[in-house]
Amino acid sequence: MREKLSNLYAKDGTKAVLSSLISIVIGLVVGSIIILLVGMGNPSLGLSSAWDGIRLVFGGLFSTGRSAAGTLTFGFNPTNIGNMLFRATPLILTGLSVAVAFKTGLFNIGAPGQYLMSTAATLYVALTIPSESVPTVLIWILAFLSGMLAGALWGAIPGLVKAYLNINEVLACIMTNWIAANLVTWFFDGSALCNTAEFGKTGYVYKTSYNGVETFKMGLDKLFPGSQVNGGIVIAIVMAVLVYILMSKTTLGYELKACGANRHAARYAGIADRRNIVLSMAIAGSLAGAAAALYYLSGNTEFFWSTYQSLPATGFNGIPVALLAVNNPIAVIFTGCFMSILDISGLQLTNLTAYNEYITDVIIATIVYLSAFSLVIRMLLSGRKKHKAAAKTSSAAAETKPAPGRSDGADEKGGEEA
């Protein structure tokens, strides 16, 4: 049994999972310490309030409010779980977007811009095609594909300048992010998609449900009543599995990773490195586009376009999701859900205690920093294993070493020949 555990521990995948778990635990502990320090430093809060905050950080997903006596209550909360799955959908897809680029040696920091361009394309198609003459299912499919295509085209731009002009993709992505922000603001400012039906909503674009277009629920609304959940989470999981198959089981995936490992060696081996760089960024862009499309096609979310002189946080949040998952497409599903759980915990902190949700931002920031040092954590874990292996080897060598004054077989043979 010990040997099996040792072999399991020796695997790189096990070390990667352990390093991510260590990052998560340290992040949660840091958040708890901050809550405790704030509670102790503020007489109006006290230790009891700090204890409530710590419990919500770890179990906010299962919080059911406060009892008549004012104590926190916990249990199965279908609304929180459903909302967590809804919020996890775009995080999973933006995490996949960043992970695919990472696996091919590129850093897709352009997911926010790809997300924005997809938002504009998705909402335009979903709201302008008349649902009276075209089936809403067909409109939904066209809007979803349009969003993915817009994200892919916008993602291909940094890929092109990287492949043909050797311009760093990070710089190109930052530029395309801000170009996208201004283009989308200009587009909605001059369009007829702004909400004029409701007073004070002119800064918002209509929900897609105004045209009868929204993502099917697939029965999830009955499992999690009162939540925003829909079939988008199922689509995101399916896409994660497809990305895993693409990157791990196909020739194209091998070529993409080969270009990321060593572009010049890949070219020497006959792989079209320039094409694969552009294709990698296009795939990453399409996944970020899918994130925006599923979020706004839900039919219950509004796009507040006038704030987009800044960039959407969802695009950047894909980076910690991918880092925690060590760029594994299947693991991205779980890390996306974990980040969504922290969002729900932050809302519970705001609603049920005197603390605010920004504490969970500190937790996420800590986890991100530690995820960036995950290689160091893995080296420490590997070093511990190597130390044990060295001790075991030296012990075995000591047992087989001949006693002093006793010659081995070769010496005896040599003596006889002499």
CSV table of C-alpha atoms in Angstrom, one decimal:
chain,number,residue,atom,x,y,z
A,1,MET,CA,0.0,0.0,0.0
A,2,ARG,CA,2.8,2.4,0.9
A,3,GLU,CA,4.5,1.6,-2.4
A,4,LYS,CA,1.4,2.4,-4.3
A,5,LEU,CA,1.0,5.7,-2.5
A,6,SER,CA,4.7,6.5,-3.2
A,7,ASN,CA,4.2,5.8,-6.9
A,8,LEU,CA,1.1,7.9,-7.0
A,9,TYR,CA,3.0,10.8,-5.3
A,10,ALA,CA,5.8,10.5,-7.7
A,11,LYS,CA,3.6,11.4,-10.7
A,12,ASP,CA,3.8,15.0,-12.0
A,13,GLY,CA,0.0,15.2,-12.1
A,14,THR,CA,-0.3,14.4,-8.4
A,15,LYS,CA,2.3,17.1,-7.5
A,16,ALA,CA,0.4,19.6,-9.7
A,17,VAL,CA,-2.9,18.8,-7.9
A,18,LEU,CA,-1.2,19.1,-4.5
A,19,SER,CA,0.4,22.4,-5.4
A,20,SER,CA,-3.0,23.8,-6.4
A,21,LEU,CA,-4.7,22.5,-3.2
A,22,ILE,CA,-1.9,24.1,-1.1
A,23,SER,CA,-2.5,27.4,-2.9
A,24,ILE,CA,-6.2,27.2,-2.2
A,25,VAL,CA,-5.8,26.3,1.5
A,26,ILE,CA,-3.2,29.1,2.1
A,27,GLY,CA,-5.5,31.6,0.3
A,28,LEU,CA,-8.5,30.6,2.5
A,29,VAL,CA,-6.3,30.8,5.6
A,30,VAL,CA,-5.1,34.3,4.7
A,31,GLY,CA,-8.7,35.5,4.1
A,32,SER,CA,-9.7,34.1,7.5
A,33,ILE,CA,-6.8,35.8,9.2
A,34,ILE,CA,-7.8,39.1,7.6
A,35,ILE,CA,-11.4,38.7,8.8
A,36,LEU,CA,-10.1,37.8,12.3
A,37,LEU,CA,-7.8,40.9,12.5
A,38,VAL,CA,-10.6,43.2,11.3
A,39,GLY,CA,-13.0,41.7,13.8
A,40,MET,CA,-10.5,42.1,16.7
A,41,GLY,CA,-9.6,45.6,15.7
A,42,ASN,CA,-13.1,46.8,15.5
A,43,PRO,CA,-15.1,46.8,18.8
A,44,SER,CA,-18.4,46.9,16.9
A,45,LEU,CA,-17.6,43.6,15.2
A,46,GLY,CA,-15.8,41.4,17.8
A,47,LEU,CA,-14.8,37.8,17.6
A,48,SER,CA,-18.3,36.4,17.1
A,49,SER,CA,-18.7,38.4,14.0
A,50,ALA,CA,-15.3,37.3,12.8
A,51,TRP,CA,-16.2,33.7,13.4
A,52,ASP,CA,-19.3,34.2,11.3
A,53,GLY,CA,-17.2,35.7,8.5
A,54,ILE,CA,-14.7,32.8,8.6
A,55,ARG,CA,-17.6,30.3,8.4
A,56,LEU,CA,-19.0,32.0,5.4
A,57,VAL,CA,-15.7,32.1,3.6
A,58,PHE,CA,-15.4,28.3,3.9
A,59,GLY,CA,-19.1,27.4,3.6
A,60,GLY,CA,-20.9,30.4,2.1
A,61,LEU,CA,-22.3,28.2,-0.7
A,62,PHE,CA,-24.4,26.3,1.9
A,63,SER,CA,-25.5,29.3,3.9
A,64,THR,CA,-29.3,29.6,4.3
A,65,GLY,CA,-29.4,32.9,6.1
A,66,ARG,CA,-29.9,33.7,9.8
A,67,SER,CA,-32.3,32.1,12.3
A,68,ALA,CA,-34.8,34.0,14.4
A,69,ALA,CA,-32.1,34.2,17.1
A,70,GLY,CA,-29.7,35.8,14.7
A,71,THR,CA,-27.3,32.9,14.3
A,72,LEU,CA,-26.1,31.7,10.9
A,73,THR,CA,-27.8,28.7,9.5
A,74,PHE,CA,-26.4,26.2,7.0
A,75,GLY,CA,-27.8,23.5,4.8
A,76,PHE,CA,-28.6,22.6,1.2
A,77,ASN,CA,-29.2,25.9,-0.7
A,78,PRO,CA,-30.4,25.1,-4.2
A,79,THR,CA,-30.5,28.8,-5.2
A,80,ASN,CA,-26.9,29.4,-4.2
A,81,ILE,CA,-25.7,26.2,-6.0
A,82,GLY,CA,-27.6,27.1,-9.1
A,83,ASN,CA,-26.2,30.6,-9.2
A,84,MET,CA,-22.8,29.2,-8.6
A,85,LEU,CA,-23.1,27.0,-11.7
A,86,PHE,CA,-24.4,30.0,-13.7
A,87,ARG,CA,-21.5,32.1,-12.7
A,88,ALA,CA,-19.0,29.3,-13.3
A,89,THR,CA,-20.0,28.9,-16.9
A,90,PRO,CA,-18.1,31.9,-18.3
A,91,LEU,CA,-15.2,31.3,-15.9
A,92,ILE,CA,-14.8,27.8,-17.2
A,93,LEU,CA,-14.7,29.0,-20.8
A,94,THR,CA,-12.4,31.9,-20.2
A,95,GLY,CA,-10.2,29.5,-18.2
A,96,LEU,CA,-10.1,27.2,-21.2
A,97,SER,CA,-9.2,30.1,-23.4
A,98,VAL,CA,-6.2,30.9,-21.3
A,99,ALA,CA,-5.2,27.3,-20.8
A,100,VAL,CA,-5.2,26.5,-24.5
A,101,ALA,CA,-2.9,29.4,-25.2
A,102,PHE,CA,-0.7,28.4,-22.3
A,103,LYS,CA,-0.4,24.9,-23.6
A,104,THR,CA,0.8,26.2,-26.9
A,105,GLY,CA,3.4,28.5,-25.4
A,106,LEU,CA,1.3,31.7,-25.6
A,107,PHE,CA,-0.2,34.0,-23.0
A,108,ASN,CA,-3.8,35.0,-24.0
A,109,ILE,CA,-4.3,38.1,-21.9
A,110,GLY,CA,-6.7,39.3,-24.6
A,111,ALA,CA,-9.7,37.3,-23.4
A,112,PRO,CA,-11.5,40.5,-22.1
A,113,GLY,CA,-11.4,42.0,-25.6
A,114,GLN,CA,-12.5,38.7,-27.2
A,115,TYR,CA,-15.3,38.5,-24.6
A,116,LEU,CA,-16.4,42.1,-25.5
A,117,MET,CA,-16.4,41.5,-29.3
A,118,SER,CA,-18.4,38.3,-28.8
A,119,THR,CA,-20.9,40.2,-26.6
A,120,ALA,CA,-21.6,42.7,-29.3
A,121,ALA,CA,-22.0,40.1,-32.0
A,122,THR,CA,-24.1,37.8,-29.9
A,123,LEU,CA,-26.5,40.5,-28.7
A,124,TYR,CA,-26.8,42.0,-32.2
A,125,VAL,CA,-27.8,38.7,-33.8
A,126,ALA,CA,-30.0,37.6,-30.9
A,127,LEU,CA,-32.0,40.9,-30.8
A,128,THR,CA,-32.2,41.9,-34.5
A,129,ILE,CA,-33.4,38.7,-36.1
A,130,PRO,CA,-37.2,38.8,-35.8
A,131,SER,CA,-38.4,35.8,-33.7
A,132,GLU,CA,-41.9,36.1,-35.3
A,133,SER,CA,-40.5,34.7,-38.6
A,134,VAL,CA,-37.4,32.7,-37.5
A,135,PRO,CA,-37.5,30.0,-34.8
A,136,THR,CA,-35.9,31.2,-31.5
A,137,VAL,CA,-33.8,28.0,-31.4
A,138,LEU,CA,-32.2,28.9,-34.7
A,139,ILE,CA,-31.6,32.5,-33.6
A,140,TRP,CA,-30.0,31.2,-30.4
A,141,ILE,CA,-27.6,28.9,-32.5
A,142,LEU,CA,-26.8,31.7,-34.9
A,143,ALA,CA,-26.1,34.1,-32.0
A,144,PHE,CA,-23.9,31.6,-30.2
A,145,LEU,CA,-21.9,30.8,-33.3
A,146,SER,CA,-21.6,34.5,-34.1
A,147,GLY,CA,-20.2,35.2,-30.7
A,148,MET,CA,-17.6,32.4,-31.0
A,149,LEU,CA,-16.6,33.6,-34.5
A,150,ALA,CA,-16.2,37.2,-33.3
A,151,GLY,CA,-14.0,36.0,-30.4
A,152,ALA,CA,-12.0,33.8,-32.8
A,153,LEU,CA,-11.4,36.6,-35.3
A,154,TRP,CA,-10.4,39.0,-32.5
A,155,GLY,CA,-8.1,36.4,-31.0
A,156,ALA,CA,-6.4,35.7,-34.3
A,157,ILE,CA,-5.1,39.3,-34.6
A,158,PRO,CA,-2.5,38.9,-31.8
A,159,GLY,CA,-1.7,35.5,-33.3
A,160,LEU,CA,-1.0,37.0,-36.7
A,161,VAL,CA,1.3,39.7,-35.4
A,162,LYS,CA,3.1,37.1,-33.3
A,163,ALA,CA,3.5,34.7,-36.1
A,164,TYR,CA,4.5,37.1,-38.9
A,165,LEU,CA,6.0,40.1,-37.2
A,166,ASN,CA,7.3,38.4,-34.0
A,167,ILE,CA,5.5,41.0,-31.8
A,168,ASN,CA,4.9,39.8,-28.3
A,169,GLU,CA,1.3,38.5,-28.0
A,170,VAL,CA,0.9,40.1,-24.6
A,171,LEU,CA,1.5,43.6,-26.0
A,172,ALA,CA,-0.8,42.8,-29.0
A,173,CYS,CA,-3.5,41.5,-26.7
A,174,ILE,CA,-3.4,44.6,-24.4
A,175,MET,CA,-3.9,46.8,-27.5
A,176,THR,CA,-6.7,44.7,-28.9
A,177,ASN,CA,-8.4,44.7,-25.5
A,178,TRP,CA,-8.7,48.5,-25.4
A,179,ILE,CA,-9.6,48.7,-29.1
A,180,ALA,CA,-12.4,46.3,-28.5
A,181,ALA,CA,-13.7,48.3,-25.4
A,182,ASN,CA,-13.9,51.5,-27.5
A,183,LEU,CA,-15.4,49.7,-30.5
A,184,VAL,CA,-18.1,48.1,-28.5
A,185,THR,CA,-18.9,51.3,-26.7
A,186,TRP,CA,-19.2,53.1,-30.0
A,187,PHE,CA,-21.3,50.3,-31.5
A,188,PHE,CA,-23.9,50.3,-28.8
A,189,ASP,CA,-24.0,54.0,-28.5
A,190,GLY,CA,-25.2,54.3,-32.1
A,191,SER,CA,-27.4,51.3,-32.1
A,192,ALA,CA,-31.1,50.8,-31.4
A,193,LEU,CA,-30.4,48.0,-29.0
A,194,CYS,CA,-30.3,50.2,-25.9
A,195,ASN,CA,-33.2,49.6,-23.5
A,196,THR,CA,-35.7,52.4,-24.0
A,197,ALA,CA,-38.7,50.4,-22.7
A,198,GLU,CA,-37.7,50.8,-19.1
A,199,PHE,CA,-37.1,54.1,-17.4
A,200,GLY,CA,-33.4,54.7,-16.5
A,201,LYS,CA,-32.1,51.7,-18.4
A,202,THR,CA,-30.8,53.5,-21.5
A,203,GLY,CA,-27.3,52.5,-20.5
A,204,TYR,CA,-28.3,48.9,-20.8
A,205,VAL,CA,-28.8,46.7,-23.8
A,206,TYR,CA,-32.0,44.7,-23.9
A,207,LYS,CA,-32.0,41.2,-22.5
A,208,THR,CA,-32.2,38.5,-25.2
A,209,SER,CA,-35.5,37.3,-23.6
A,210,TYR,CA,-37.1,40.5,-25.1
A,211,ASN,CA,-36.8,38.7,-28.4
A,212,GLY,CA,-37.8,35.4,-26.9
A,213,VAL,CA,-34.2,34.1,-27.2
A,214,GLU,CA,-32.7,32.4,-24.1
A,215,THR,CA,-30.7,29.4,-23.3
A,216,PHE,CA,-32.8,26.2,-22.6
A,217,LYS,CA,-33.0,25.2,-18.9
A,218,MET,CA,-32.6,21.4,-19.4
A,219,GLY,CA,-34.6,20.9,-16.2
A,220,LEU,CA,-31.9,22.5,-14.1
A,221,ASP,CA,-34.3,25.2,-13.0
A,222,LYS,CA,-36.3,22.5,-11.2
A,223,LEU,CA,-33.3,21.1,-9.5
A,224,PHE,CA,-32.1,24.5,-8.4
A,225,PRO,CA,-35.3,26.6,-8.1
A,226,GLY,CA,-34.9,30.4,-7.7
A,227,SER,CA,-31.5,30.5,-9.4
A,228,GLN,CA,-30.2,31.7,-12.8
A,229,VAL,CA,-28.8,28.4,-13.8
A,230,ASN,CA,-29.5,27.1,-17.4
A,231,GLY,CA,-28.1,24.6,-19.9
A,232,GLY,CA,-25.0,26.8,-20.4
A,233,ILE,CA,-23.1,24.9,-17.7
A,234,VAL,CA,-23.6,21.7,-19.6
A,235,ILE,CA,-22.4,23.2,-22.8
A,236,ALA,CA,-19.3,24.6,-21.0
A,237,ILE,CA,-18.5,21.1,-19.6
A,238,VAL,CA,-18.9,19.5,-23.0
A,239,MET,CA,-16.6,22.1,-24.5
A,240,ALA,CA,-14.0,21.4,-21.8
A,241,VAL,CA,-14.1,17.7,-22.7
A,242,LEU,CA,-13.8,18.5,-26.4
A,243,VAL,CA,-10.8,20.7,-25.8
A,244,TYR,CA,-9.2,18.0,-23.7
A,245,ILE,CA,-9.6,15.5,-26.6
A,246,LEU,CA,-8.3,18.0,-29.1
A,247,MET,CA,-5.2,18.8,-27.1
A,248,SER,CA,-4.4,15.3,-25.9
A,249,LYS,CA,-5.7,12.9,-28.5
A,250,THR,CA,-5.4,14.5,-31.9
A,251,THR,CA,-2.5,15.3,-34.3
A,252,LEU,CA,-3.5,18.9,-34.3
A,253,GLY,CA,-3.2,19.2,-30.6
A,254,TYR,CA,0.2,17.6,-30.7
A,255,GLU,CA,1.3,20.1,-33.3
A,256,LEU,CA,0.0,23.0,-31.3
A,257,LYS,CA,1.9,21.9,-28.2
A,258,ALA,CA,5.0,21.2,-30.2
A,259,CYS,CA,5.0,24.7,-31.5
A,260,GLY,CA,4.6,26.0,-27.9
A,261,ALA,CA,7.5,23.8,-26.7
A,262,ASN,CA,9.9,24.9,-29.4
A,263,ARG,CA,8.7,26.8,-32.4
A,264,HIS,CA,12.0,26.4,-34.4
A,265,ALA,CA,12.2,22.6,-33.7
A,266,ALA,CA,8.6,22.2,-34.8
A,267,ARG,CA,9.3,24.0,-38.0
A,268,TYR,CA,12.4,21.8,-38.6
A,269,ALA,CA,10.1,18.8,-38.1
A,270,GLY,CA,7.8,20.0,-40.8
A,271,ILE,CA,5.1,21.6,-38.7
A,272,ALA,CA,3.6,24.8,-39.9
A,273,ASP,CA,4.5,26.9,-36.9
A,274,ARG,CA,3.0,30.2,-38.1
A,275,ARG,CA,-0.3,28.6,-39.0
A,276,ASN,CA,-0.5,26.9,-35.6
A,277,ILE,CA,0.3,30.1,-33.6
A,278,VAL,CA,-2.6,31.9,-35.4
A,279,LEU,CA,-4.9,28.8,-35.0
A,280,SER,CA,-4.0,28.5,-31.3
A,281,MET,CA,-5.0,32.2,-30.6
A,282,ALA,CA,-8.1,31.8,-32.7
A,283,ILE,CA,-9.2,28.7,-30.7
A,284,ALA,CA,-8.5,30.6,-27.5
A,285,GLY,CA,-10.5,33.6,-28.8
A,286,SER,CA,-13.5,31.4,-29.7
A,287,LEU,CA,-13.6,29.9,-26.2
A,288,ALA,CA,-13.6,33.4,-24.7
A,289,GLY,CA,-16.3,34.3,-27.2
A,290,ALA,CA,-18.4,31.3,-26.1
A,291,ALA,CA,-18.1,32.5,-22.5
A,292,ALA,CA,-19.7,35.9,-23.4
A,293,ALA,CA,-22.3,34.3,-25.7
A,294,LEU,CA,-23.6,31.8,-23.0
A,295,TYR,CA,-23.6,34.5,-20.3
A,296,TYR,CA,-25.8,37.0,-22.3
A,297,LEU,CA,-27.9,34.4,-24.1
A,298,SER,CA,-29.2,33.3,-20.7
A,299,GLY,CA,-32.0,35.8,-21.1
A,300,ASN,CA,-31.7,37.1,-17.5
A,301,THR,CA,-28.6,39.3,-17.8
A,302,GLU,CA,-28.2,42.8,-19.1
A,303,PHE,CA,-25.2,44.3,-20.7
A,304,PHE,CA,-24.3,47.7,-19.2
A,305,TRP,CA,-22.3,49.0,-22.2
A,306,SER,CA,-21.5,52.5,-20.9
A,307,THR,CA,-19.1,51.1,-18.3
A,308,TYR,CA,-16.9,49.5,-21.0
A,309,GLN,CA,-14.3,52.2,-20.9
A,310,SER,CA,-12.9,49.5,-18.6
A,311,LEU,CA,-12.5,45.8,-19.3
A,312,PRO,CA,-14.7,42.9,-18.1
A,313,ALA,CA,-13.3,41.1,-15.1
A,314,THR,CA,-14.5,37.8,-16.4
A,315,GLY,CA,-11.9,37.8,-19.1
A,316,PHE,CA,-9.1,38.3,-16.6
A,317,ASN,CA,-10.5,35.8,-14.1
A,318,GLY,CA,-9.8,33.1,-16.6
A,319,ILE,CA,-6.1,33.5,-15.8
A,320,PRO,CA,-6.3,32.2,-12.1
A,321,VAL,CA,-8.8,29.5,-13.3
A,322,ALA,CA,-6.2,28.2,-15.8
A,323,LEU,CA,-3.3,28.6,-13.4
A,324,LEU,CA,-5.0,26.6,-10.6
A,325,ALA,CA,-6.0,23.9,-13.1
A,326,VAL,CA,-2.3,23.7,-14.3
A,327,ASN,CA,-3.8,24.2,-17.8
A,328,ASN,CA,-5.7,20.9,-17.7
A,329,PRO,CA,-9.0,21.4,-19.6
A,330,ILE,CA,-10.8,18.9,-17.3
A,331,ALA,CA,-9.4,20.5,-14.1
A,332,VAL,CA,-10.6,23.9,-15.4
A,333,ILE,CA,-14.2,22.8,-14.8
A,334,PHE,CA,-13.5,22.4,-11.1
A,335,THR,CA,-11.3,25.5,-10.6
A,336,GLY,CA,-14.0,27.5,-12.4
A,337,CYS,CA,-16.6,26.3,-10.0
A,338,PHE,CA,-14.3,27.0,-7.1
A,339,MET,CA,-13.8,30.6,-8.2
A,340,SER,CA,-17.6,30.9,-8.6
A,341,ILE,CA,-18.0,29.5,-5.0
A,342,LEU,CA,-15.8,32.3,-3.8
A,343,ASP,CA,-18.0,34.8,-5.6
A,344,ILE,CA,-21.1,33.4,-3.8
A,345,SER,CA,-19.3,33.5,-0.5
A,346,GLY,CA,-18.4,37.1,-1.0
A,347,LEU,CA,-22.1,37.9,-1.6
A,348,GLN,CA,-23.0,36.1,1.6
A,349,LEU,CA,-20.4,38.0,3.5
A,350,THR,CA,-22.0,41.3,2.3
A,351,ASN,CA,-25.5,40.2,2.9
A,352,LEU,CA,-25.2,38.5,6.3
A,353,THR,CA,-22.2,40.2,8.0
A,354,ALA,CA,-20.6,43.6,8.4
A,355,TYR,CA,-17.8,42.5,6.1
A,356,ASN,CA,-17.8,43.0,2.4
A,357,GLU,CA,-17.2,40.8,-0.6
A,358,TYR,CA,-13.8,42.4,-1.3
A,359,ILE,CA,-12.3,40.0,1.2
A,360,THR,CA,-12.8,37.2,-1.3
A,361,ASP,CA,-10.9,39.3,-3.8
A,362,VAL,CA,-8.0,39.2,-1.4
A,363,ILE,CA,-8.3,35.4,-1.2
A,364,ILE,CA,-8.4,35.1,-5.0
A,365,ALA,CA,-5.4,37.4,-5.3
A,366,THR,CA,-3.4,35.3,-2.8
A,367,ILE,CA,-4.3,32.1,-4.7
A,368,VAL,CA,-3.3,33.7,-8.0
A,369,TYR,CA,0.1,34.7,-6.6
A,370,LEU,CA,0.7,31.2,-5.1
A,371,SER,CA,-0.5,29.6,-8.4
A,372,ALA,CA,2.2,31.6,-10.2
A,373,PHE,CA,4.6,30.0,-7.8
A,374,SER,CA,3.1,26.5,-8.2
A,375,LEU,CA,6.3,25.4,-9.9
A,376,VAL,CA,8.3,26.3,-6.8
A,377,ILE,CA,5.8,24.3,-4.6
A,378,ARG,CA,6.1,21.3,-6.9
A,379,MET,CA,9.9,21.6,-6.7
A,380,LEU,CA,9.7,21.6,-2.9
A,381,LEU,CA,7.4,18.5,-3.1
A,382,SER,CA,9.8,16.8,-5.5
A,383,GLY,CA,12.8,17.7,-3.3
A,384,ARG,CA,11.2,16.1,-0.4
A,385,LYS,CA,10.7,12.9,-2.4
A,386,LYS,CA,14.2,13.0,-3.7
A,387,HIS,CA,15.6,13.3,-0.2
A,388,LYS,CA,13.6,10.3,0.9
A,389,ALA,CA,14.8,8.3,-2.2
A,390,ALA,CA,18.4,9.3,-1.5
A,391,ALA,CA,18.1,8.2,2.2
A,392,LYS,CA,16.6,4.9,1.1
A,393,THR,CA,19.4,4.3,-1.5
A,394,SER,CA,22.1,5.0,1.0
A,395,SER,CA,20.5,2.7,3.5
A,396,ALA,CA,20.3,-0.1,0.9
A,397,ALA,CA,24.0,0.5,0.0
A,398,ALA,CA,25.0,0.3,3.6
A,399,GLU,CA,23.3,-3.1,3.9
A,400,THR,CA,25.1,-4.6,0.9
A,401,LYS,CA,28.5,-3.1,1.6
A,402,PRO,CA,31.1,-5.9,2.5
A,403,ALA,CA,32.4,-6.0,6.1
A,404,PRO,CA,35.9,-4.5,6.7
A,405,GLY,CA,38.8,-7.0,6.2
A,406,ARG,CA,36.7,-9.3,4.1
A,407,SER,CA,37.6,-9.6,0.4
A,408,ASP,CA,35.0,-10.0,-2.3
A,409,GLY,CA,34.9,-12.8,-4.8
A,410,ALA,CA,37.0,-11.0,-7.4
A,411,ASP,CA,39.8,-10.4,-4.9
A,412,GLU,CA,39.7,-14.0,-3.9
A,413,LYS,CA,39.9,-15.1,-7.5
A,414,GLY,CA,42.7,-12.7,-8.2
A,415,GLY,CA,44.6,-14.0,-5.2
A,416,GLU,CA,44.3,-17.6,-6.4
A,417,GLU,CA,45.6,-16.6,-9.8
A,418,ALA,CA,48.5,-14.9,-8.3
